[in-house]
Amino acid sequence: MDPKMDSGFLKPGETLDDNYDVSRALLPEEVVGIMDQLLCYEVAWHHGYPLSQTLFTSIYIDRLLWPPSDCLSDAQFYRGIRPMGLHPLLDVLRSYCIALIKCCDLTIEKVTSRDYYEEEDFSTHTYNRSLLHTVPHDKVLELLRSSIEWLSNSRNRRPSEVHRTSRELEEALINRLTFRERMLLAVAPEQEILDLAAVWPAVSAALPPLEATHSLGRPVPDSFSEKIQRRLASTVPPRPTVDFTFAAAYTKLVQLCKDCEDALRVLEITTESPQEHLSFIWMFSSRKPAPLAYARSCLSSVFLARTTEGFEQLIQTDLSEFVFPADPVLDPVNFTLEAAQSSFAPQDKRLAMATIINEFTGRAAPQYFDMWNSLCQNRCRTRRMICNNIPFIDDLQFATEQLDDELHDLTHTMRYPLSTWVYHMKLRMVEWVVQLGFEQEVYLPDELAGMYWWLSQVASLRASVIEQVYNHLSRRHEILSNGGEIEKAETIRTTQAFVKALMYEATGTGALADAMYALYMRLHYLQLVPILSRPYSESSLRYELRMKPFLRLNPPQIPTFEAFEEATRMPSGSQDDVFAKYDVEGSVKEAKEAWAALKRLGARAAKSEVVQAAWEKNLASTIQSCIACGIAASTISNIPKDAGTGRVKEMFQVEIPGEGKRYHDWWVVPKIKRN
Amino acid sequence: MTESNSPATDNLRYLQYDISKEEEYLPSIRALIGKDLSEPYSIYVYRYFLNQWGDLCFMTLDPSSVLIGVIVSKLEPHRSGTFRGYIAMLAVVDKYRGQGIATKLVRMAIDAMKERNADEIVLETETDNAASLKLYERLGFLRSKKLHRYYLNGNTAYRLILYLKPGTGLKRPERDEAGMAAVTDEMYG
């Protein structure tokens, strides 16, 4: 018998049951030790590991859940009649465990209420055990509170009853129950929480005492057992327990609480502005370390929990923030009109416009939802889901052009406003796919030039789309100002500021991508970037693979392979000519100007006010990347003309920094050192 | 690359697996591959590959016919519409590593799949398995996507892909009875 193959097999003399006596009296320090160990397992579970390898290894938890009990009072460490002389501290531990189980139940409920990926994000498997699902959480709160009260009053009792519990240990136990109480309040269903913004700071505030008193605890390793896995309804063989140290678990827990708190700051966005939300979600998901599934679900269960009509309405708002500010096309009155009874009556243009808009938002809503949904996933999924969504956005754009034509017959707005909005979204998504590719180190060093070249093209294209919108808004602003419609003109002015912010972001991205492309081309010329020989692959096939998510797009049509090859071919000629052709300095200057202009415009104009600090930090990192790109270029600029390839290689050390080692994860600026 | 204390590699034999050799080789294949796994595959996993695609499995034997390296793969129509090769397992005995044996095995598998008209070859490897990434990327594989917590131990993987034919990226899934194409994560990226 191979114990690795059959991890369920018993060694000679070994039994399936554990010999641990759950009714034995516990010292208070042991209760603290058990609670802290449970906390470590809870955090490991939040990190994606199954209950079977974490909390379900606790014999106390096992006894509460199995055999199953119908009501709270039956969930005891014993079944049937309460054994005589059961130590009261066991009741304290029971309260804690019950509340912990209820927290797990509510956590699973929240995570599964939105899209998530089993095991990859989170493990919801309960092995056929109900985590007190039918027990209302306020009953559990009562239980916790009564234990807290009991401990608080312990001074009044005879010493023998509390095992001569020291005041310190009593406090430590109260700390743990208080933390659990607050945690339970925080994971309660949103509709039951009066002040969502307050719940997680309250949990965070309860954490430091846990850390401060952890050393008082005494571990009870015997009260945990891997053997319990063998009795769980599972097709998987028992696997090793996942052990996080208390210090590691504590740090992760602090982070989890902070992430949940910050996720709920989405409620501070008082407008229905999709662009504010977009900025918020990106800033949130870019946090390091990456927010866990539960924290992400705090955000998505607030933002994504809307009906299809809700998303259709959001699209209307999105349109009003881009192509249709203060535009008669979106006048709310239009949507209240009813069709004339007689077919001879002239058609009301306003009604016709509303019909077109409704048709459009109805059509766009599924793709629009998908985009938001993908941004609420883990970063790897986000990239893959956007790849999947892009072709559908492409179809949507094609279908929308006809609606634009119909709209054009009714109103003198810009040409193709709806498909322009779709196109802009699509180009943004293409950029995200490429940039997340840099972030996730999907591209090898010798692919970077080509991928920045493509990014630069897409971003420049997007800038030109934005410019058309901006010009349209300028014209409307002028007309409205001249016509004395000050309020509407002001709305357009605000939108113009936002559109300008988009433009700076697009031009800044395009220019910096161009600078990065040029820098890598210079490095290729100097043979400072390793190139793989790849005997089994052709560059045209690699290009096809790289461009796969975009192959069928129209627009933008991807560059032909010939154009790509021309752009990325190893440069030849004199160094002066090559360096002049690949103008890093010029592009860096342009990029810096654009990003600086965005900075001047500010978070408010960019609809990022709620996440202003993160927005500014992100911008600062991007500007740092521009500077670093310029410095890298200057480091390799003064090479003696007669230096051969060999000498150049000796002169420099080029390091391509990995994720987390860059100023900004989307900008892979090489670190170049002159020896 | 040959280290002074590494065994010589000039008299190694490479050979294709065949189902008639199950008794002779399967136990050592399992032992070799299972050695580095925290949870070994069941025998059915091996048989799934070896019984259907034994010709895409190659073995390296030392002069005394001891198995020191193996690659296990398969090739079948994929729901994305491509004829997709998949490298499922690759292992070389510790002391023989760093001498190009794994590379040679991969090359043999690629050649065999190419011969059988594969459109593409894919595999997954852990993001921090530098040696494996290097091996495949040198041959021409690209990373197509990152798979968060792909493995049971919570580790993240890269999917690596090698296109063998033009037009592979444009292939479409076959439509089902309702005429709807199954849209999956595998289609794009």
PDB file of N, CA, C and O in Angstrom, chain A residues 79 252 283 323 413 435 452 482 525 630:
ATOM      1  N   ARG A  79     -24.087  15.241  22.082  1.00  0.00           N
ATOM      2  CA  ARG A  79     -25.455  15.090  21.589  1.00  0.00           C
ATOM      3  C   ARG A  79     -26.307  14.527  22.723  1.00  0.00           C
ATOM      4  O   ARG A  79     -25.817  13.730  23.526  1.00  0.00           O
ATOM      5  N   LYS A 252      -2.768  38.964   6.834  1.00  0.00           N
ATOM      6  CA  LYS A 252      -3.725  38.776   5.742  1.00  0.00           C
ATOM      7  C   LYS A 252      -5.133  39.196   6.171  1.00  0.00           C
ATOM      8  O   LYS A 252      -5.908  39.711   5.372  1.00  0.00           O
ATOM      9  N   MET A 283      -9.089  50.795  -9.783  1.00  0.00           N
ATOM     10  CA  MET A 283      -8.178  51.107  -8.678  1.00  0.00           C
ATOM     11  C   MET A 283      -8.241  50.011  -7.611  1.00  0.00           C
ATOM     12  O   MET A 283      -7.240  49.618  -7.041  1.00  0.00           O
ATOM     13  N   VAL A 323     -21.016  60.984 -25.303  1.00  0.00           N
ATOM     14  CA  VAL A 323     -21.471  61.576 -26.577  1.00  0.00           C
ATOM     15  C   VAL A 323     -22.746  62.417 -26.444  1.00  0.00           C
ATOM     16  O   VAL A 323     -23.022  63.255 -27.294  1.00  0.00           O
ATOM     17  N   THR A 413     -27.300  65.377 -34.371  1.00  0.00           N
ATOM     18  CA  THR A 413     -26.213  65.143 -33.422  1.00  0.00           C
ATOM     19  C   THR A 413     -24.980  64.713 -34.225  1.00  0.00           C
ATOM     20  O   THR A 413     -24.993  64.797 -35.451  1.00  0.00           O
ATOM     21  N   GLN A 435      -2.280  45.503 -21.837  1.00  0.00           N
ATOM     22  CA  GLN A 435      -1.609  45.988 -20.628  1.00  0.00           C
ATOM     23  C   GLN A 435      -1.623  44.953 -19.502  1.00  0.00           C
ATOM     24  O   GLN A 435      -0.640  44.798 -18.783  1.00  0.00           O
ATOM     25  N   TYR A 452       4.259  46.684 -27.501  1.00  0.00           N
ATOM     26  CA  TYR A 452       4.118  48.128 -27.258  1.00  0.00           C
ATOM     27  C   TYR A 452       3.790  48.860 -28.563  1.00  0.00           C
ATOM     28  O   TYR A 452       3.066  49.857 -28.560  1.00  0.00           O
ATOM     29  N   ASN A 482     -24.232  80.429 -27.160  1.00  0.00           N
ATOM     30  CA  ASN A 482     -24.753  81.530 -27.968  1.00  0.00           C
ATOM     31  C   ASN A 482     -26.262  81.648 -27.814  1.00  0.00           C
ATOM     32  O   ASN A 482     -26.809  82.741 -27.881  1.00  0.00           O
ATOM     33  N   TYR A 525      18.795  46.571 -31.448  1.00  0.00           N
ATOM     34  CA  TYR A 525      19.895  46.958 -32.337  1.00  0.00           C
ATOM     35  C   TYR A 525      21.232  46.693 -31.663  1.00  0.00           C
ATOM     36  O   TYR A 525      22.178  46.219 -32.281  1.00  0.00           O
ATOM     37  N   GLY A 630      13.050  57.341 -20.248  1.00  0.00           N
ATOM     38  CA  GLY A 630      13.998  58.336 -20.752  1.00  0.00           C
ATOM     39  C   GLY A 630      15.404  58.072 -20.236  1.00  0.00           C
ATOM     40  O   GLY A 630      16.383  58.147 -20.992  1.00  0.00           O
TER      41      GLY A 630
END
